[in-house]
């Protein structure tokens, strides 16, 4: 269950966590630690609770990938170490590998970023529209037909924009600020993760 941070809302807590991660990347220009990264990612899963029962499966899928990275943090210090291991063993794209799960979690972060961007682009935009567009852009290209169909059906069960905001303890006035904080913090983090693959000549078309 969600523990309220001093800043109050779940969205603010998520924004805070990713800002801290982005800062560690920027100021110490350090390799991202597996533990710091997976901790921030696990915080995101609180948002699923506000989307309703149909997204239980998406939540389990996301959480299992994040938990795998938390598990990996016991053996690997940095995300670079994970990639090094999988490159050496030719398991980067192998189902269940830490590198593959990192790639999946990164898609989840990007999905939320795209959703917030849609959400901010106009207050006419319903949650269902915003989520469908974001999913189509970010995740659908990498998902099977069956998964895309299931997600499409689930979209119809999403709460309304107003319901979501009220469940998140936000308003049309307060939410945009937190969403922007998350979007801005995520940009360098997503870029950093993509570079872990690209710098090793691994394409991102999977
Ligand atoms: C607020 C967000 C509303 C938008 C809702 C969009 C729902 C996305 C539903 C994703 C369903 C994932 C179904 C399973 C997909 C798997 O086939 C793939 C590949 O797994 P592998 O073969 O590597 O084991 N798994 C994924 O792509 C992981 C997807 C994680 C994305 C979760 C969304 C995170 C959104 C968080 C919202 C709070």
mmCIF file of N, CA and C and ligand atoms in Angstrom, residues 44-49 51 55 57-59 61-62 65 94-96 100-101 104-105 107-109 111-112 115-116 127 131-132 134-135 139 142-144 147 151 155 158 164, ligand 1:
data_model
loop_
_atom_site.group_PDB
_atom_site.id
_atom_site.type_symbol
_atom_site.label_atom_id
_atom_site.label_comp_id
_atom_site.label_asym_id
_atom_site.label_seq_id
_atom_site.Cartn_x
_atom_site.Cartn_y
_atom_site.Cartn_z
ATOM 1 N N UNK A 44 6.491 3.113 -8.960
ATOM 2 C CA UNK A 44 5.518 3.394 -10.019
ATOM 3 C C UNK A 44 4.304 2.485 -9.933
ATOM 4 N N UNK A 45 4.509 1.279 -9.413
ATOM 5 C CA UNK A 45 3.407 0.317 -9.436
ATOM 6 C C UNK A 45 2.237 0.740 -8.556
ATOM 7 N N UNK A 46 2.449 1.724 -7.665
ATOM 8 C CA UNK A 46 1.295 2.214 -6.896
ATOM 9 C C UNK A 46 0.235 2.798 -7.837
ATOM 10 N N UNK A 47 0.673 3.337 -8.965
ATOM 11 C CA UNK A 47 -0.278 3.976 -9.880
ATOM 12 C C UNK A 47 -1.280 2.972 -10.454
ATOM 13 N N UNK A 48 -0.848 1.718 -10.594
ATOM 14 C CA UNK A 48 -1.742 0.687 -11.136
ATOM 15 C C UNK A 48 -3.004 0.530 -10.305
ATOM 16 N N UNK A 49 -2.836 0.694 -8.988
ATOM 17 C CA UNK A 49 -3.962 0.509 -8.093
ATOM 18 C C UNK A 49 -5.119 1.446 -8.413
ATOM 19 N N UNK A 51 -6.077 2.249 -11.475
ATOM 20 C CA UNK A 51 -6.579 2.052 -12.834
ATOM 21 C C UNK A 51 -7.694 1.025 -12.914
ATOM 22 N N UNK A 55 -6.447 -3.875 -15.103
ATOM 23 C CA UNK A 55 -5.017 -3.677 -15.267
ATOM 24 C C UNK A 55 -4.184 -4.448 -14.250
ATOM 25 N N UNK A 57 -3.441 -7.507 -14.530
ATOM 26 C CA UNK A 57 -2.475 -8.318 -15.292
ATOM 27 C C UNK A 57 -1.257 -7.495 -15.706
ATOM 28 N N UNK A 58 -1.514 -6.280 -16.148
ATOM 29 C CA UNK A 58 -0.409 -5.389 -16.514
ATOM 30 C C UNK A 58 0.456 -5.118 -15.293
ATOM 31 N N UNK A 59 -0.197 -4.932 -14.161
ATOM 32 C CA UNK A 59 0.541 -4.687 -12.921
ATOM 33 C C UNK A 59 1.434 -5.878 -12.582
ATOM 34 N N UNK A 61 2.572 -8.143 -14.505
ATOM 35 C CA UNK A 61 3.619 -8.249 -15.524
ATOM 36 C C UNK A 61 4.749 -7.248 -15.233
ATOM 37 N N UNK A 62 4.383 -6.019 -14.972
ATOM 38 C CA UNK A 62 5.373 -4.980 -14.683
ATOM 39 C C UNK A 62 6.129 -5.293 -13.390
ATOM 40 N N UNK A 65 8.779 -7.991 -13.561
ATOM 41 C CA UNK A 65 10.019 -7.540 -14.199
ATOM 42 C C UNK A 65 10.850 -6.686 -13.237
ATOM 43 N N UNK A 94 17.196 -12.872 -24.447
ATOM 44 C CA UNK A 94 16.587 -14.125 -24.000
ATOM 45 C C UNK A 94 15.484 -13.836 -22.984
ATOM 46 N N UNK A 95 14.329 -14.494 -23.136
ATOM 47 C CA UNK A 95 13.219 -14.248 -22.220
ATOM 48 C C UNK A 95 13.648 -14.515 -20.782
ATOM 49 N N UNK A 96 13.317 -13.567 -19.918
ATOM 50 C CA UNK A 96 13.644 -13.722 -18.504
ATOM 51 C C UNK A 96 15.002 -13.174 -18.115
ATOM 52 N N UNK A 100 16.803 -8.176 -20.722
ATOM 53 C CA UNK A 100 15.500 -8.113 -21.377
ATOM 54 C C UNK A 100 14.460 -7.493 -20.452
ATOM 55 N N UNK A 101 14.491 -7.863 -19.186
ATOM 56 C CA UNK A 101 13.535 -7.282 -18.248
ATOM 57 C C UNK A 101 13.780 -5.791 -18.048
ATOM 58 N N UNK A 104 12.069 -4.131 -20.837
ATOM 59 C CA UNK A 104 10.617 -4.110 -20.624
ATOM 60 C C UNK A 104 10.221 -3.032 -19.612
ATOM 61 N N UNK A 105 10.953 -2.939 -18.539
ATOM 62 C CA UNK A 105 10.637 -1.927 -17.516
ATOM 63 C C UNK A 105 10.805 -0.532 -18.110
ATOM 64 N N UNK A 107 10.254 0.262 -21.127
ATOM 65 C CA UNK A 107 9.049 0.524 -21.920
ATOM 66 C C UNK A 107 7.902 1.002 -21.033
ATOM 67 N N UNK A 108 7.806 0.422 -19.838
ATOM 68 C CA UNK A 108 6.781 0.850 -18.887
ATOM 69 C C UNK A 108 6.951 2.312 -18.497
ATOM 70 N N UNK A 109 8.184 2.704 -18.216
ATOM 71 C CA UNK A 109 8.455 4.116 -17.844
ATOM 72 C C UNK A 109 8.112 5.048 -18.997
ATOM 73 N N UNK A 111 5.963 4.434 -21.363
ATOM 74 C CA UNK A 111 4.508 4.432 -21.524
ATOM 75 C C UNK A 111 3.855 5.480 -20.622
ATOM 76 N N UNK A 112 4.272 5.510 -19.392
ATOM 77 C CA UNK A 112 3.699 6.492 -18.463
ATOM 78 C C UNK A 112 4.054 7.908 -18.907
ATOM 79 N N UNK A 115 1.834 8.761 -21.718
ATOM 80 C CA UNK A 115 0.478 8.980 -21.203
ATOM 81 C C UNK A 115 0.351 10.375 -20.594
ATOM 82 N N UNK A 116 1.311 10.757 -19.775
ATOM 83 C CA UNK A 116 1.286 12.088 -19.152
ATOM 84 C C UNK A 116 1.356 13.169 -20.232
ATOM 85 N N UNK A 127 -8.960 9.840 -20.314
ATOM 86 C CA UNK A 127 -7.892 8.919 -19.906
ATOM 87 C C UNK A 127 -7.777 7.773 -20.910
ATOM 88 N N UNK A 131 -4.419 6.993 -22.823
ATOM 89 C CA UNK A 131 -3.755 5.706 -22.583
ATOM 90 C C UNK A 131 -3.656 4.894 -23.875
ATOM 91 N N UNK A 132 -4.716 4.926 -24.696
ATOM 92 C CA UNK A 132 -4.696 4.168 -25.952
ATOM 93 C C UNK A 132 -3.609 4.688 -26.888
ATOM 94 N N UNK A 134 -0.910 6.464 -26.056
ATOM 95 C CA UNK A 134 0.410 6.207 -25.479
ATOM 96 C C UNK A 134 0.803 4.749 -25.667
ATOM 97 N N UNK A 135 -0.134 3.859 -25.407
ATOM 98 C CA UNK A 135 0.166 2.430 -25.559
ATOM 99 C C UNK A 135 0.492 2.097 -27.018
ATOM 100 N N UNK A 139 4.292 0.842 -26.594
ATOM 101 C CA UNK A 139 4.368 -0.598 -26.291
ATOM 102 C C UNK A 139 3.855 -1.514 -27.388
ATOM 103 N N UNK A 142 5.830 -3.701 -29.809
ATOM 104 C CA UNK A 142 6.635 -4.806 -29.273
ATOM 105 C C UNK A 142 5.773 -5.915 -28.685
ATOM 106 N N UNK A 143 4.451 -5.774 -28.768
ATOM 107 C CA UNK A 143 3.562 -6.761 -28.161
ATOM 108 C C UNK A 143 2.884 -7.630 -29.207
ATOM 109 N N UNK A 144 2.554 -8.837 -28.815
ATOM 110 C CA UNK A 144 1.850 -9.759 -29.712
ATOM 111 C C UNK A 144 0.421 -9.268 -29.936
ATOM 112 N N UNK A 147 -1.855 -9.803 -26.881
ATOM 113 C CA UNK A 147 -1.664 -8.813 -25.816
ATOM 114 C C UNK A 147 -2.301 -7.483 -26.219
ATOM 115 N N UNK A 151 -5.218 -5.546 -24.115
ATOM 116 C CA UNK A 151 -5.017 -4.185 -23.616
ATOM 117 C C UNK A 151 -6.120 -3.269 -24.166
ATOM 118 N N UNK A 155 -8.806 -1.035 -21.973
ATOM 119 C CA UNK A 155 -8.890 0.434 -22.035
ATOM 120 C C UNK A 155 -10.308 0.936 -21.753
ATOM 121 N N UNK A 158 -11.105 1.685 -18.094
ATOM 122 C CA UNK A 158 -10.361 2.695 -17.329
ATOM 123 C C UNK A 158 -11.314 3.696 -16.691
ATOM 124 N N UNK A 164 -9.801 9.451 -12.002
ATOM 125 C CA UNK A 164 -8.383 9.167 -11.756
ATOM 126 C C UNK A 164 -7.750 10.261 -10.909
HETATM 127 C C1 LIG B 1 -1.331 4.696 -16.432
HETATM 128 C C2 LIG B 1 -1.048 3.773 -17.554
HETATM 129 C C3 LIG B 1 -2.275 3.422 -18.332
HETATM 130 C C4 LIG B 1 -1.941 2.721 -19.541
HETATM 131 C C5 LIG B 1 -2.198 1.303 -19.419
HETATM 132 C C6 LIG B 1 -1.441 0.530 -20.407
HETATM 133 C C7 LIG B 1 -1.451 -0.896 -20.073
HETATM 134 C C8 LIG B 1 -0.262 -1.606 -20.586
HETATM 135 C C9 LIG B 1 -0.504 -3.055 -20.544
HETATM 136 C C10 LIG B 1 0.727 -3.864 -20.723
HETATM 137 C C11 LIG B 1 0.382 -5.303 -20.717
HETATM 138 C C12 LIG B 1 1.605 -6.154 -20.801
HETATM 139 C C13 LIG B 1 1.247 -7.514 -21.202
HETATM 140 C C14 LIG B 1 2.400 -8.423 -21.335
HETATM 141 C C15 LIG B 1 3.352 -8.171 -22.223
HETATM 142 C C16 LIG B 1 4.520 -9.120 -22.388
HETATM 143 O O1 LIG B 1 4.285 -9.879 -23.521
HETATM 144 C C17 LIG B 1 5.770 -8.308 -22.561
HETATM 145 C C18 LIG B 1 6.965 -9.162 -22.929
HETATM 146 O O2 LIG B 1 7.371 -9.923 -21.869
HETATM 147 P P1 LIG B 1 8.591 -10.961 -22.035
HETATM 148 O O3 LIG B 1 8.352 -11.771 -23.274
HETATM 149 O O4 LIG B 1 9.883 -10.189 -22.134
HETATM 150 O O5 LIG B 1 8.559 -11.809 -20.771
HETATM 151 N N1 LIG B 1 5.999 -7.604 -21.320
HETATM 152 C C19 LIG B 1 6.153 -6.289 -21.324
HETATM 153 O O6 LIG B 1 6.223 -5.639 -22.345
HETATM 154 C C20 LIG B 1 6.247 -5.594 -19.991
HETATM 155 C C21 LIG B 1 5.251 -4.469 -20.034
HETATM 156 C C22 LIG B 1 5.327 -3.576 -18.906
HETATM 157 C C23 LIG B 1 4.492 -2.356 -19.181
HETATM 158 C C24 LIG B 1 3.591 -2.133 -18.071
HETATM 159 C C25 LIG B 1 2.996 -0.808 -18.111
HETATM 160 C C26 LIG B 1 3.469 0.052 -17.036
HETATM 161 C C27 LIG B 1 2.513 1.120 -16.861
HETATM 162 C C28 LIG B 1 2.421 1.551 -15.484
HETATM 163 C C29 LIG B 1 1.130 2.250 -15.276
HETATM 164 C C30 LIG B 1 0.900 2.663 -13.893
#
